[in-house]
């Protein structure tokens, strides 16, 4: 198959154009077009996966300008990341079908059929920029194209979808969308300054050339700039301010993707900094781990204090992302492997958790968790989904989270051998992960057990349409399969990380 | 190294409780078939487990590997002598507790009986898995499974009190599980393996002494299931559960898994030599001694029979930790055989307490005056248990206490000998008044408080036989073990385990 990787990145954009041009009375058609295109790219990625198993990697070179290129590389690191993200994109596209309808009903109640049709079209047009951006970030080997895709993600889908389909009233929706935009652009800007500085030293934007920076005294500052930029995306304390706001304003159907958007920065850090510049990065190991620990605890405590379904998930994201940052910060082979694996596990779990919260909002038409209770008998499937995601996020066996947690803590312990303070740090980190268990299960019990609350009883809550729940169940199954048989993915990750 | 046999026997043994859970669920509307499944599974499981004993005594080790999830994350079973002792105890007592449950749950018309039997089977599955686990990872996974499955049993009544108690139960045990996880990961990071080995997997060269002591503290905090002080208060709180559950918690599964795990960690992860070199034996011995004594003092002050038994358990569990802490062959042997012996005696006591509660409705000791005349068999069994707890012949407790005393002398810490003797004395102080009240005190002025109807005597209803017979059997076994400690191969297995640990 020619241009395998280029297709993976560009097909969603082509599909977006098709969505824009097609005229149809059927609102859902736009969604189905998006899903079809994503299924196609997933199949391509699986084909690419077999080739990567056989040959180690696929490199496609597409020069654009003198130093800028759209070179795409599929290797053991980028492929699993891309594949899982793409599957999540499919699931959430299917989930969006009904959810967007619900949003449009609420925000634009006066709209006639044609206008509603237009909104659907707009949503899925914008939605397809997500997979394109993610695949671009995952597969690009050129720093400028990574920067481009990061900005693409921030500006096109995030800003516009939030501004048009978000919560609250018109004004605050735009305000929060702008806030997200500023933070995103600021982070990307730091990244850009870092890579331009780097260009002045080595004269290239290719990641493979970055090893030449090794040992250069300026590398520290470049790394610091890029790390700070990425920390904004990752919402590490104290750069986490935007996250609860932005997550709360989103239409829930893309909130899962926002978690990916934030967490993919971990992948960028590994790709751009840690793998090429291992020795120069070791200085950052302790600070990153400390910061991650603080964020883990702070995020979890923040989550415990929430009563709003969406802010709850948002704060949980702050805490969860730091798990993978912690693993990557350990900078040992197992630690990085675990960090990346946990990143995959987290986005799976978070996509389910967010979407389940979305289902609750969808059926209850309230975001206040305190008004919910006793829903087990009314919405069994939703309850199963919630607890599945709780299992994944609190990293209990047999889910992928457990494997990730096991690996990155092993790595962390290995990296701190001989440092008493570091040892204590890691132990505290292990213990702090129990907070996730507390907030996910406690909230789950409050929502689904106990007596049915009066205010909601007259709504006759019931499980959502199957296009919303089935994709999420598939994601949960995927997380469990990854939890029992992670070896294929681990072998791939190892093939890239282990030479380090 | 012992020759290794790869066999499906451990998996078969574990398939029974798991299959039983499924059948219980399927037959949820047919109580008789449902309970029949539980009993059949219990008998079958015990048969498979006991059939492994001759192979083990032959000097072999049975291994069945299930899955390697990721590097270090291996799940598998490995049957050795020590694990088999615990497995035999748990699986045998499960049969009796199941019989007893039928009487207890039906007499009280408890709700959600299907959930009860389902979770019971899962709890037994987890407990036996813990007993047979090959490495710390398997151990950890089933340790958490045990916590979660017993949660539903403790919360059975679903009232305010039950939920308050389970909150405490979960807070302690889950936090403890996280400590254990930290310890397991750290062990793996230090040594690259988590498999239990005779003589331990850690050594002085693994890391600095400080790190190893820190690791031990993590393991100890991870073993809060062993209810050592000051982390014991979840156990008396969990007494809100139905009595068969309490006996499961105390004799068969939860706290037993805690002490079993602790002995595993002391002997098979750290190893006796390393413990000695780090001075950890003394540390653990001190904690255990304090728990033994203070637990007994708390027991003296309790009027509620079940709570008194709970504090007695706290004290008795520390005998096992204490034995392990002595780090001598006799001490460890005493610890190992105290696991089954204490199980049999404590279950007798709990079953008696439950029977008294169901048949006469009494929960407080002060109300039990003269009950021995109403329920002679039950109180006779209770007396057997009480004598055993105090470590007097002719009950099994005597044997284990004998070895523990020998262990203290072998180690040379005579102060520990004093501790153990004082503790037995305290056992007498809090148990014998119950016996005295039951037999010799006149019932309070209103004789009618027991009612005259036949249903208030232990043979009043056929259903009560389901309670009286199991407790009689456990009481008889408690005595038989004193004369034939080789029954169910227990003493032989313990000897074999000791030969492995102290070559």
PDB file of C-alpha atoms in Angstrom, chain A residues 394 396-397 402-403 405-407 409-410 413-414 417 423-424 427 430-431 433-434 437 445 449 483-487 490 494, chain B residues 67-73 137 140-141 144 148 151-152 174-175 178-179 181-182 184-186 188-190 194 211 214 218:
ATOM      1  CA  UNK A 394      -7.246   3.117  39.805  1.00  0.00           C
ATOM      2  CA  UNK A 396      -6.340  -2.584  39.558  1.00  0.00           C
ATOM      3  CA  UNK A 397      -5.785  -5.933  37.927  1.00  0.00           C
ATOM      4  CA  UNK A 402      -2.204  -2.219  36.604  1.00  0.00           C
ATOM      5  CA  UNK A 403       0.433  -3.218  34.090  1.00  0.00           C
ATOM      6  CA  UNK A 405       1.506   1.166  37.186  1.00  0.00           C
ATOM      7  CA  UNK A 406       3.595  -1.911  37.852  1.00  0.00           C
ATOM      8  CA  UNK A 407       6.050  -0.997  35.113  1.00  0.00           C
ATOM      9  CA  UNK A 409       6.877   2.155  39.569  1.00  0.00           C
ATOM     10  CA  UNK A 410       9.407  -0.587  38.941  1.00  0.00           C
ATOM     11  CA  UNK A 413      12.329   2.352  42.104  1.00  0.00           C
ATOM     12  CA  UNK A 414      15.216   1.384  39.873  1.00  0.00           C
ATOM     13  CA  UNK A 417      18.313   3.222  44.077  1.00  0.00           C
ATOM     14  CA  UNK A 423      13.024   6.294  47.617  1.00  0.00           C
ATOM     15  CA  UNK A 424      10.670   8.048  49.982  1.00  0.00           C
ATOM     16  CA  UNK A 427       6.887   5.269  48.069  1.00  0.00           C
ATOM     17  CA  UNK A 430       2.721   4.624  45.233  1.00  0.00           C
ATOM     18  CA  UNK A 431       0.617   5.348  48.281  1.00  0.00           C
ATOM     19  CA  UNK A 433      -2.390   6.359  43.936  1.00  0.00           C
ATOM     20  CA  UNK A 434      -4.978   5.044  46.358  1.00  0.00           C
ATOM     21  CA  UNK A 437      -9.460   4.454  43.964  1.00  0.00           C
ATOM     22  CA  UNK A 445     -21.213   4.325  44.862  1.00  0.00           C
ATOM     23  CA  UNK A 449     -26.159   2.888  44.973  1.00  0.00           C
ATOM     24  CA  UNK A 483      -4.114  -5.661  30.930  1.00  0.00           C
ATOM     25  CA  UNK A 484      -3.849  -9.395  30.412  1.00  0.00           C
ATOM     26  CA  UNK A 485      -1.791  -9.553  27.236  1.00  0.00           C
ATOM     27  CA  UNK A 486       0.273  -6.399  27.098  1.00  0.00           C
ATOM     28  CA  UNK A 487       3.271  -8.194  25.673  1.00  0.00           C
ATOM     29  CA  UNK A 490       5.434  -3.874  25.338  1.00  0.00           C
ATOM     30  CA  UNK A 494      10.798  -1.931  24.058  1.00  0.00           C
TER      31      UNK A 494
ATOM     32  CA  UNK B  67       0.197 -16.261  32.757  1.00  0.00           C
ATOM     33  CA  UNK B  68       3.118 -13.916  32.430  1.00  0.00           C
ATOM     34  CA  UNK B  69       1.499 -10.572  31.882  1.00  0.00           C
ATOM     35  CA  UNK B  70       4.583  -8.419  31.681  1.00  0.00           C
ATOM     36  CA  UNK B  71       8.158  -8.705  32.897  1.00  0.00           C
ATOM     37  CA  UNK B  72       7.830  -9.510  36.583  1.00  0.00           C
ATOM     38  CA  UNK B  73       4.066  -9.729  36.506  1.00  0.00           C
ATOM     39  CA  UNK B 137       2.473 -10.654  42.595  1.00  0.00           C
ATOM     40  CA  UNK B 140      -0.887  -9.343  46.130  1.00  0.00           C
ATOM     41  CA  UNK B 141      -3.602  -9.740  43.517  1.00  0.00           C
ATOM     42  CA  UNK B 144      -6.868  -7.399  47.206  1.00  0.00           C
ATOM     43  CA  UNK B 148     -13.065  -6.757  48.054  1.00  0.00           C
ATOM     44  CA  UNK B 151     -16.409  -6.319  51.902  1.00  0.00           C
ATOM     45  CA  UNK B 152     -19.844  -7.503  50.785  1.00  0.00           C
ATOM     46  CA  UNK B 174      -7.129  -1.045  51.085  1.00  0.00           C
ATOM     47  CA  UNK B 175      -4.495   1.329  52.395  1.00  0.00           C
ATOM     48  CA  UNK B 178      -1.271  -0.171  48.698  1.00  0.00           C
ATOM     49  CA  UNK B 179       1.610  -0.498  51.144  1.00  0.00           C
ATOM     50  CA  UNK B 181       1.982  -3.060  46.447  1.00  0.00           C
ATOM     51  CA  UNK B 182       4.763  -0.586  47.152  1.00  0.00           C
ATOM     52  CA  UNK B 184       6.182  -5.807  46.102  1.00  0.00           C
ATOM     53  CA  UNK B 185       7.281  -3.371  43.399  1.00  0.00           C
ATOM     54  CA  UNK B 186      10.281  -2.379  45.448  1.00  0.00           C
ATOM     55  CA  UNK B 188      11.005  -6.623  42.282  1.00  0.00           C
ATOM     56  CA  UNK B 189      13.036  -3.541  41.458  1.00  0.00           C
ATOM     57  CA  UNK B 190      15.725  -4.631  43.917  1.00  0.00           C
ATOM     58  CA  UNK B 194       9.181 -11.984  43.378  1.00  0.00           C
ATOM     59  CA  UNK B 211      16.524   0.346  52.644  1.00  0.00           C
ATOM     60  CA  UNK B 214      12.224   0.380  55.165  1.00  0.00           C
ATOM     61  CA  UNK B 218       6.325  -1.456  54.122  1.00  0.00           C
TER      62      UNK B 218
END
